[in-house]
XYZ file of C-alpha atoms in Angstrom:
654
model
C 0.000 0.000 0.000
C 1.327 3.437 -0.937
C 2.180 5.765 1.948
C 1.042 9.333 1.233
C 3.454 11.386 3.295
C 3.069 14.863 4.734
C 5.947 17.158 5.651
C 8.091 15.541 8.392
C 6.530 12.070 8.125
C 8.728 9.022 7.449
C 8.204 5.522 6.084
C 10.335 2.377 6.066
C 11.705 1.331 2.694
C 11.153 -2.362 1.945
C 13.952 -2.564 -0.647
C 17.208 -0.867 -1.564
C 16.846 -0.554 -5.365
C 14.494 2.322 -6.007
C 13.299 4.912 -8.475
C 12.384 8.412 -7.404
C 9.931 9.978 -9.836
C 9.377 13.716 -9.964
C 6.485 15.468 -11.691
C 6.681 19.253 -11.611
C 4.585 20.575 -14.509
C 7.464 22.853 -15.598
C 11.130 22.040 -16.252
C 13.050 21.757 -12.975
C 16.549 20.663 -12.034
C 16.620 17.395 -10.093
C 19.679 16.305 -8.137
C 20.729 14.595 -4.950
C 23.332 15.061 -2.241
C 25.036 12.389 -0.142
C 25.462 13.164 3.530
C 27.177 11.562 6.505
C 25.545 10.752 9.855
C 25.125 14.468 10.565
C 23.849 15.225 7.064
C 27.027 17.055 6.045
C 27.948 16.933 2.362
C 31.716 16.616 1.999
C 32.324 18.449 -1.266
C 31.122 18.527 -4.860
C 31.993 14.853 -5.369
C 29.096 13.988 -3.019
C 26.539 15.745 -5.221
C 24.780 14.293 -8.293
C 23.492 16.989 -10.649
C 23.023 17.529 -14.427
C 26.696 18.412 -14.862
C 27.794 15.260 -12.981
C 24.806 12.909 -13.042
C 26.335 9.674 -11.723
C 27.682 8.662 -8.333
C 28.071 5.166 -6.849
C 24.515 3.958 -6.248
C 22.899 7.110 -7.632
C 22.020 8.540 -11.031
C 20.033 11.690 -11.838
C 18.805 13.376 -15.025
C 21.277 15.216 -17.246
C 19.009 18.213 -17.845
C 16.051 20.162 -16.555
C 12.719 18.477 -17.275
C 9.115 18.444 -16.123
C 9.384 14.712 -15.382
C 12.372 12.972 -13.780
C 13.338 9.430 -12.815
C 16.240 9.162 -10.394
C 17.813 5.720 -9.951
C 18.973 4.827 -6.427
C 20.737 1.685 -5.196
C 21.112 2.160 -1.452
C 23.206 -0.998 -1.184
C 25.812 0.424 -3.551
C 26.315 3.689 -1.661
C 29.639 4.204 0.141
C 29.641 3.101 3.791
C 30.185 6.696 4.916
C 26.858 7.785 3.377
C 23.896 7.777 5.733
C 21.591 10.237 3.988
C 20.482 10.929 0.407
C 18.653 14.245 -0.044
C 16.653 14.765 -3.232
C 16.685 18.404 -4.296
C 14.693 20.353 -6.871
C 15.543 23.774 -8.270
C 14.164 26.050 -10.944
C 16.498 26.658 -13.930
C 16.947 30.368 -13.393
C 18.687 31.048 -16.723
C 15.909 29.527 -18.821
C 13.576 32.536 -18.672
C 10.906 30.543 -16.851
C 9.299 31.023 -13.416
C 11.649 32.250 -10.696
C 9.776 30.812 -7.688
C 7.909 27.610 -6.906
C 4.908 29.611 -5.744
C 4.215 30.479 -9.399
C 3.935 26.850 -10.549
C 1.954 23.756 -9.650
C 3.052 21.868 -6.532
C 5.770 19.325 -7.409
C 4.951 15.663 -6.790
C 7.566 13.099 -5.758
C 7.103 9.321 -5.618
C 9.468 6.614 -4.360
C 8.851 3.430 -6.335
C 10.286 -0.030 -6.804
C 11.926 -1.018 -10.070
C 8.605 -2.470 -11.224
C 6.896 0.904 -10.804
C 5.019 0.048 -7.603
C 4.714 3.171 -5.476
C 6.134 2.914 -1.950
C 5.660 6.496 -0.762
C 4.517 9.779 -2.303
C 4.807 13.410 -1.272
C 3.260 16.584 -2.725
C 5.318 19.696 -1.971
C 2.688 22.263 -1.036
C 3.050 25.653 0.625
C 6.013 26.879 -1.417
C 6.125 30.574 -2.316
C 9.298 32.593 -2.954
C 11.585 29.566 -2.874
C 13.504 28.663 -6.035
C 15.093 25.513 -4.589
C 13.711 22.864 -2.258
C 14.925 19.752 -0.456
C 12.056 17.446 -1.414
C 12.734 14.316 0.599
C 15.569 12.347 2.122
C 16.457 8.693 2.337
C 18.288 8.003 5.584
C 19.809 5.013 7.383
C 18.678 4.337 10.933
C 19.863 1.260 12.857
C 20.754 -0.573 9.668
C 17.389 0.092 7.962
C 16.638 2.695 5.300
C 13.687 5.061 5.573
C 12.264 7.937 3.546
C 11.226 11.249 5.106
C 9.169 14.008 3.466
C 11.146 17.248 3.927
C 9.769 20.035 1.715
C 12.303 22.600 2.983
C 12.438 25.506 0.547
C 15.171 28.111 0.063
C 14.464 31.609 -1.219
C 18.212 31.962 -1.740
C 18.069 29.192 -4.316
C 20.425 26.334 -4.947
C 23.401 28.104 -3.402
C 21.595 28.610 -0.088
C 20.451 24.988 0.010
C 23.944 23.608 -0.670
C 25.468 25.949 1.890
C 22.921 24.730 4.459
C 24.220 21.198 3.912
C 27.802 22.242 4.608
C 29.089 22.444 1.027
C 32.107 24.711 0.664
C 32.026 26.965 -2.394
C 28.252 26.515 -2.631
C 27.710 29.634 -4.735
C 30.267 28.617 -7.365
C 28.923 25.070 -7.499
C 25.327 26.299 -7.833
C 26.397 28.590 -10.669
C 28.113 25.724 -12.515
C 25.006 23.538 -12.119
C 22.769 26.253 -13.545
C 25.171 26.739 -16.463
C 25.078 23.000 -17.224
C 21.282 23.136 -17.126
C 21.216 26.149 -19.450
C 23.387 24.299 -21.965
C 20.989 21.349 -21.845
C 17.925 23.536 -22.322
C 19.523 25.295 -25.285
C 19.672 22.000 -27.171
C 16.328 20.604 -26.088
C 13.372 19.611 -28.167
C 10.033 20.938 -27.162
C 7.778 18.546 -25.292
C 4.450 17.569 -26.843
C 1.554 20.026 -26.533
C -0.798 19.683 -23.560
C -3.488 17.070 -23.549
C -6.952 17.995 -24.676
C -9.640 18.331 -21.988
C -10.666 14.766 -22.782
C -7.278 13.730 -21.442
C -5.658 11.730 -24.235
C -5.190 11.451 -27.927
C -8.375 10.455 -29.654
C -8.431 6.841 -30.715
C -11.379 5.239 -32.450
C -10.956 1.693 -31.276
C -13.579 0.012 -29.217
C -12.122 0.893 -25.826
C -10.395 3.799 -24.161
C -7.046 4.910 -25.456
C -3.879 3.869 -23.684
C -0.281 4.748 -24.328
C 1.852 2.229 -26.187
C 3.824 -0.177 -24.090
C 1.518 0.267 -21.117
C 3.383 3.372 -19.945
C 1.690 5.405 -17.256
C 0.097 8.627 -18.470
C 1.665 11.852 -17.338
C 0.533 13.251 -14.028
C 0.084 16.747 -15.400
C -0.119 18.422 -18.801
C 3.267 19.222 -20.245
C 4.213 22.887 -20.491
C 5.301 24.581 -23.632
C 8.977 24.198 -24.414
C 11.385 26.577 -26.094
C 10.099 25.695 -29.566
C 6.453 25.148 -28.917
C 3.400 26.502 -27.183
C 0.028 24.930 -26.432
C -2.069 24.503 -29.536
C -5.094 25.941 -27.757
C -3.412 29.254 -26.958
C -3.975 32.309 -29.066
C -1.130 33.385 -31.338
C -0.572 37.184 -31.347
C -0.401 38.889 -34.681
C 2.617 40.976 -35.632
C 2.643 44.091 -33.426
C 3.504 46.274 -36.441
C 0.169 45.725 -38.104
C -2.538 44.819 -35.570
C -6.039 43.935 -36.616
C -8.285 46.914 -37.138
C -10.649 47.630 -34.251
C -14.306 47.186 -34.969
C -16.487 50.268 -34.456
C -13.955 51.972 -32.246
C -13.583 48.953 -29.966
C -10.294 47.582 -28.647
C -7.755 46.061 -30.996
C -8.077 42.273 -31.154
C -4.669 40.638 -31.229
C -6.030 37.084 -31.332
C -5.075 34.875 -34.234
C -8.088 34.769 -36.588
C -7.931 30.956 -36.730
C -7.699 30.386 -32.957
C -10.893 30.366 -30.947
C -11.476 30.701 -27.214
C -13.999 27.893 -27.002
C -13.253 24.186 -27.124
C -12.287 22.865 -30.559
C -14.609 20.545 -32.432
C -14.048 16.787 -32.258
C -11.922 14.976 -34.846
C -13.435 14.020 -38.201
C -15.401 10.775 -38.495
C -13.191 7.765 -38.018
C -12.629 4.875 -40.344
C -15.006 1.894 -40.103
C -14.747 0.082 -36.745
C -11.957 -2.455 -36.519
C -12.646 -6.142 -36.265
C -12.541 -7.567 -32.721
C -8.975 -8.143 -31.583
C -7.467 -5.818 -34.184
C -6.515 -2.138 -33.807
C -8.575 0.458 -35.610
C -7.276 1.641 -38.960
C -5.292 4.883 -38.572
C -6.855 8.120 -39.830
C -5.116 11.349 -40.818
C -6.279 14.200 -38.585
C -7.087 11.878 -35.678
C -6.837 14.665 -33.075
C -8.793 17.684 -31.918
C -8.445 21.074 -33.597
C -10.270 23.847 -35.423
C -8.762 23.043 -38.794
C -7.225 20.058 -40.513
C -3.788 21.655 -40.174
C -4.238 22.005 -36.425
C -5.482 18.419 -36.147
C -2.481 17.146 -38.080
C -0.146 19.241 -35.945
C -1.602 17.782 -32.754
C -1.539 14.293 -34.253
C 2.162 14.569 -35.129
C 3.010 15.620 -31.571
C 0.825 12.776 -30.318
C 2.907 10.367 -32.402
C 6.064 11.876 -30.891
C 4.606 11.308 -27.433
C 3.593 7.726 -28.232
C 7.040 6.866 -29.569
C 8.689 8.424 -26.518
C 6.434 6.455 -24.158
C 6.862 3.174 -26.006
C 10.640 3.519 -26.007
C 10.706 4.563 -22.339
C 8.632 1.496 -21.427
C 10.995 -0.764 -23.402
C 14.120 0.699 -21.828
C 12.598 0.451 -18.368
C 11.720 -3.197 -18.959
C 15.245 -3.980 -20.183
C 16.760 -2.236 -17.153
C 14.457 -4.204 -14.867
C 15.450 -7.490 -16.554
C 19.144 -6.711 -16.149
C 18.659 -5.675 -12.525
C 16.693 -8.831 -11.760
C 19.408 -11.001 -13.301
C 22.075 -9.250 -11.228
C 20.072 -9.752 -8.038
C 19.517 -13.459 -8.726
C 23.200 -14.001 -9.490
C 24.213 -12.083 -6.395
C 21.943 -14.187 -4.167
C 23.142 -17.419 -5.715
C 26.855 -16.701 -5.697
C 26.805 -15.263 -2.192
C 26.500 -18.869 -0.977
C 29.959 -20.496 -1.189
C 28.363 -23.904 -1.770
C 26.904 -22.735 -5.094
C 30.370 -21.921 -6.399
C 31.402 -25.584 -6.345
C 30.258 -27.915 -9.102
C 27.699 -26.963 -11.692
C 25.222 -25.148 -9.421
C 26.713 -21.760 -10.189
C 26.698 -22.381 -13.933
C 23.074 -23.508 -13.839
C 22.122 -20.419 -11.827
C 23.793 -18.181 -14.370
C 22.035 -19.903 -17.257
C 18.640 -19.648 -15.547
C 19.160 -15.969 -14.681
C 20.193 -15.142 -18.232
C 17.273 -17.117 -19.641
C 14.832 -15.122 -17.494
C 16.549 -11.910 -18.573
C 16.289 -12.874 -22.238
C 12.616 -13.824 -21.814
C 11.712 -10.481 -20.212
C 13.722 -8.549 -22.771
C 12.121 -10.475 -25.634
C 8.617 -9.782 -24.358
C 9.465 -6.084 -24.017
C 10.794 -6.034 -27.574
C 7.620 -7.706 -28.862
C 5.530 -4.995 -27.174
C 7.758 -2.280 -28.647
C 7.546 -3.821 -32.123
C 3.725 -3.853 -31.897
C 3.711 -0.182 -30.951
C 6.178 0.677 -33.701
C 4.077 -1.177 -36.258
C 0.992 0.786 -35.211
C 2.897 4.075 -35.365
C 4.362 3.162 -38.771
C 0.855 2.489 -40.085
C -0.300 5.835 -38.716
C 2.703 7.621 -40.241
C 1.974 6.019 -43.617
C -1.475 7.647 -43.532
C -0.467 10.966 -41.997
C 2.612 11.774 -44.110
C 0.775 12.008 -47.469
C -1.912 14.195 -45.861
C 0.493 16.805 -44.487
C 0.312 20.352 -45.879
C 3.434 21.840 -47.456
C 4.581 23.501 -44.227
C 4.627 20.109 -42.444
C 5.791 17.990 -45.396
C 9.238 16.849 -46.451
C 10.714 17.946 -49.769
C 9.886 14.545 -51.289
C 6.153 14.933 -50.594
C 4.041 15.353 -53.778
C 2.255 18.295 -52.138
C 5.165 20.512 -53.232
C 4.453 19.828 -56.907
C 1.060 21.505 -56.475
C 2.479 24.285 -54.304
C 0.823 27.705 -54.266
C 1.928 30.659 -52.144
C -0.400 30.705 -49.099
C -2.568 33.610 -48.000
C -2.020 33.106 -44.264
C 0.746 31.898 -41.959
C 0.549 28.186 -41.024
C 0.618 27.020 -37.444
C 4.054 25.411 -37.666
C 6.974 24.530 -39.918
C 8.856 21.279 -40.339
C 12.614 21.690 -39.908
C 13.699 18.045 -39.814
C 12.891 14.565 -38.523
C 13.512 12.819 -35.202
C 14.087 9.168 -34.405
C 15.452 6.970 -31.616
C 18.005 4.128 -31.781
C 15.338 1.494 -31.060
C 13.214 2.768 -33.950
C 15.620 3.896 -36.645
C 13.028 3.215 -39.351
C 10.362 5.303 -37.615
C 10.800 9.091 -37.855
C 8.629 11.868 -36.441
C 8.496 15.307 -38.099
C 10.066 18.030 -35.975
C 7.609 20.943 -36.096
C 8.301 24.405 -34.671
C 5.593 26.975 -34.121
C 5.296 30.098 -36.247
C 6.091 32.926 -35.873
C 9.499 31.719 -34.700
C 10.203 32.262 -31.018
C 13.951 31.591 -31.255
C 16.523 31.756 -33.968
C 18.471 28.808 -35.319
C 22.119 27.850 -35.161
C 23.260 25.443 -37.868
C 26.432 23.946 -36.456
C 29.088 23.711 -39.159
C 31.642 22.202 -36.771
C 32.523 18.567 -36.244
C 30.297 16.759 -33.777
C 30.563 13.335 -32.143
C 28.099 11.687 -34.541
C 29.155 8.978 -36.976
C 27.876 10.995 -39.938
C 29.991 14.003 -38.953
C 33.066 11.818 -38.421
C 32.776 10.569 -42.009
C 32.415 14.093 -43.424
C 35.294 16.471 -44.076
C 35.453 19.903 -42.457
C 34.975 21.787 -45.737
C 32.063 19.572 -46.706
C 30.410 20.147 -43.318
C 30.585 23.915 -43.855
C 29.095 23.550 -47.313
C 26.306 21.265 -46.071
C 25.553 23.674 -43.216
C 25.099 26.579 -45.629
C 22.960 24.457 -47.950
C 20.824 23.485 -44.947
C 20.373 27.169 -44.069
C 19.212 27.859 -47.622
C 16.638 25.054 -47.400
C 15.300 26.349 -44.072
C 15.062 29.890 -45.456
C 13.316 28.634 -48.597
C 10.713 26.804 -46.509
C 10.061 29.922 -44.439
C 9.634 32.020 -47.577
C 7.332 29.380 -49.072
C 4.910 29.170 -46.142
C 4.451 32.912 -45.592
C 2.054 35.042 -47.664
C 3.609 37.233 -50.376
C 5.945 39.938 -49.030
C 5.340 39.002 -45.386
C 8.761 37.417 -44.893
C 12.118 38.920 -45.920
C 15.532 37.247 -45.923
C 18.883 39.042 -45.536
C 22.284 37.378 -45.827
C 25.685 38.268 -44.384
C 28.509 36.375 -46.092
C 31.644 38.387 -45.230
C 34.113 36.441 -47.379
C 31.666 35.240 -50.039
C 32.381 31.607 -49.161
C 28.684 30.693 -49.268
C 28.026 32.012 -52.783
C 27.526 28.567 -54.348
C 25.068 27.440 -51.673
C 23.213 30.779 -51.810
C 22.732 30.597 -55.584
C 19.097 29.313 -55.419
C 18.057 32.244 -53.199
C 20.108 34.904 -54.975
C 19.254 33.676 -58.471
C 15.503 33.530 -57.876
C 15.307 37.095 -56.586
C 13.673 36.260 -53.253
C 16.335 37.955 -51.105
C 15.604 41.408 -49.728
C 19.029 42.525 -50.988
C 22.158 40.868 -52.394
C 24.291 38.985 -49.832
C 26.372 41.473 -47.853
C 30.136 40.978 -47.844
C 33.097 42.751 -46.332
C 33.116 44.848 -43.147
C 30.983 47.544 -44.775
C 28.278 45.112 -45.810
C 28.213 43.468 -42.377
C 27.899 46.861 -40.660
C 25.158 48.067 -43.020
C 22.865 45.057 -42.627
C 23.257 44.874 -38.852
C 22.591 48.600 -38.503
C 19.460 48.288 -40.661
C 17.974 45.430 -38.619
C 19.004 46.935 -35.281
C 17.246 50.176 -36.255
C 14.131 48.209 -37.154
C 14.078 46.489 -33.740
C 14.559 49.813 -31.958
C 11.790 51.573 -33.898
C 9.250 48.810 -33.459
C 9.974 48.508 -29.739
C 9.537 52.268 -29.279
C 6.298 52.235 -31.297
C 4.868 49.418 -29.209
C 5.807 51.045 -25.909
C 4.269 54.321 -27.075
C 1.124 52.643 -28.355
C 1.764 54.032 -31.824
C 2.261 50.949 -33.982
C 0.702 52.798 -36.935
C 3.251 55.637 -36.762
C 6.260 53.699 -38.022
C 8.378 55.258 -40.797
C 7.104 54.474 -44.303
C 10.466 52.977 -45.313
C 10.278 50.318 -42.599
C 9.481 46.847 -43.941
C 6.637 45.426 -41.806
C 7.403 41.830 -42.845
C 9.064 39.256 -40.611
C 12.844 39.425 -41.094
C 15.371 36.585 -41.196
C 19.119 37.234 -41.118
C 21.373 34.395 -42.309
C 24.914 34.831 -40.987
C 27.665 32.744 -42.574
C 31.272 32.269 -41.427
C 30.802 33.893 -38.029
C 32.908 35.431 -36.444
C 35.125 36.153 -39.482
C 34.564 39.765 -40.578
C 32.806 40.753 -37.320
C 34.233 43.359 -34.969
C 33.173 43.855 -31.353
C 30.369 46.243 -32.329
C 28.964 43.742 -34.831
C 29.074 40.965 -32.220
C 27.177 43.171 -29.765
C 24.546 43.919 -32.416
C 24.134 40.199 -33.133
C 23.549 39.482 -29.468
C 21.008 42.311 -29.364
C 19.131 40.896 -32.363
C 19.136 37.408 -30.832
C 17.717 38.694 -27.520
C 15.285 41.386 -28.667
C 14.568 40.505 -32.298
C 12.107 37.563 -32.082
C 9.556 39.603 -30.112
C 9.338 42.140 -32.960
C 9.756 39.799 -35.913
C 13.535 39.725 -36.489
C 15.170 36.292 -36.403
C 18.728 34.971 -36.657
C 20.004 31.916 -38.505
C 23.669 31.434 -37.644
C 25.852 29.123 -39.733
C 28.915 28.763 -37.544
C 31.331 26.520 -35.695
C 31.397 27.481 -32.042
C 35.090 26.665 -31.835
C 35.834 29.414 -34.378
C 34.401 31.946 -31.908
C 36.162 30.503 -28.849
C 38.335 33.615 -28.594
C 35.312 35.522 -27.315
C 35.017 33.113 -24.383
C 31.837 33.235 -22.284
C 30.761 36.533 -23.875
C 28.939 34.617 -26.618
C 27.428 31.910 -24.390
C 24.057 33.743 -24.168
C 23.998 33.948 -27.969
C 24.452 30.205 -28.479
C 21.958 29.372 -25.732
C 19.303 31.620 -27.279
C 19.352 29.679 -30.581
C 18.006 26.256 -31.492
C 21.017 24.175 -32.538
C 20.577 21.864 -35.522
C 23.148 20.086 -37.658
C 23.639 19.565 -41.404
C 24.066 15.801 -40.878
C 22.335 13.284 -38.616
C 23.247 13.854 -34.960
C 21.741 12.797 -31.609
C 22.255 16.159 -29.912
C 18.605 17.072 -29.311
C 17.427 16.271 -25.814
C 13.860 15.617 -24.741
C 12.875 17.312 -21.459
C 9.750 15.147 -21.255
C 11.189 11.659 -20.619
C 14.898 12.341 -21.110
C 15.530 10.634 -24.468
C 18.342 11.802 -26.750
C 16.714 12.060 -30.176
C 18.633 11.843 -33.433
C 17.935 14.860 -35.621
C 17.855 14.248 -39.387
C 17.892 17.390 -41.575
C 15.533 17.652 -44.520
C 17.079 17.178 -47.960
C 16.061 17.682 -51.575
C 15.635 14.345 -53.424
C 18.527 13.717 -55.870
C 17.805 15.191 -59.285
C 14.711 17.083 -58.087
C 14.143 20.721 -59.052
C 11.440 21.267 -56.459
C 13.489 23.981 -54.696
C 13.897 26.060 -57.855
C 10.200 25.646 -58.743
C 9.012 26.700 -55.294
C 11.330 29.724 -55.162
C 10.235 30.786 -58.650
C 6.595 30.844 -57.521
C 7.526 32.740 -54.351
C 9.434 35.320 -56.424
C 6.533 35.730 -58.839
C 4.099 36.223 -55.951
C 6.418 38.815 -54.374
C 6.516 40.790 -57.618
C 2.756 40.792 -58.139
C 1.620 40.635 -54.516
C -0.734 37.773 -55.431
C -0.621 34.012 -55.256
């Protein structure tokens, strides 16, 4: 029976191998400290945190997330450890809430390896605190117990570590927050919140359940750095707000978003035969339009794949742990080491492990087959903004008359499901810029690619992203500028420059760099002043009201200190007023600037020109492999699309 603890209450732990599950509703940092009999923490090596996630008998998450699973093996802890304190902290550099009083009460559960809850604790009553000691596992007279603590610290992580006797607590807290910020900068957005009905709509005979039998989330997931809830209203560009009706207030709501509940999904396919899953249907999700339904369905597929893989990995870990326990019990008896008893025990333990692993793989394969069938139906139905370059929808492309909800910038997959990819969709208008990493990464694809080829592929990837943005915006509502100081990207930029879709020719040399940056910085300043003054209609007539994208190649070559400062300003202030950055750069090339540029890199979504598993998932902690979109060999779809965009820009019509 689960013990529901209140602050100060304790409960005996029946086993030493545990999982501690945290559900916070917003991304939080989860860590743990090891203490002696007095609770003193003897240095940084006694602390598990995202920058150093593993200690003997303890492993924590490598990044901030709304959901955490901490692995604890009390029997493997050093003999000097008598207390394990689980701590939570808000990632202060992520731009999110600064106190726990502004978010839902975190929930912590201590479970066995099979998921059975032993004790739970809801951390209520928090207000100005930004860090909290949630609970502690402590040893008393040879037995381990759990105590609900709930001690918050308004001074944050530094104050909490100092309270536990850590020397240099402020420096250590700062390094932890920096590690968290680096993880958040490379994270993929979690799926959008559940609909009021609670789960993705399925049209089988019974209620829907997640693949692999995974437990549903305890709370709706918050919007991540790339995404926002599909039910929220999307503000229009502040430069040109909607006209007020009859002298009433200006309505900034997106014309396609409504305040009431969306209609149900379209009619499903005919009912499935008993014992068989229902046939998948494109648009099998709630939403006001087919595009919104498909968007929600794609994120639902992402969520299903994440759950199915998490369930499989958990089952494999459980099978391995069970085998280790059985071998440990058997071999602890000296009599079993003589003769064939030990060999038979090993064979039996491995056979059980293989059986459990095989059953988990069968369940995963069933889920993957269902998702593959759904993807086969959904992919052909995607609109151009969500579709890959090989989708036939591009052959019938017409310049749209309104901005779509999202844009596809690549595909995601996991090692267990290499043949199953999920489109990576980001919401429009963009909320962060992009950084296309032209440097060498640790991926196999990057290792097999030369440095010059990586730079060329990175610039070609930037051109494809810019072309997609131009293609999904209405005529003359999106402008692209290019800074190419040395002209090294001329070949890759040829499709954009030759079609006439650029706002101006690519800028080169120090004078060109200075001119473009000054132009866009002036635009940001003027729009910000107009908004603050409530005079959005009083902007200069020469100011382009369209969304602006600046592609920067070969950074930092050709950039002086003033230009670097202007870039940082555009990255911080630009997205709010429709100015976005797309950096094509190798971070190592800018290492001379040191930490000055760290905020710039963290503010951008990092993608790669080749497959790389650098994108982290703050929902369940998976590392997803990002696959950039590519033009099919021999296809002229890019030139055809850009030609239609250019023609629409000249005439102002589709």
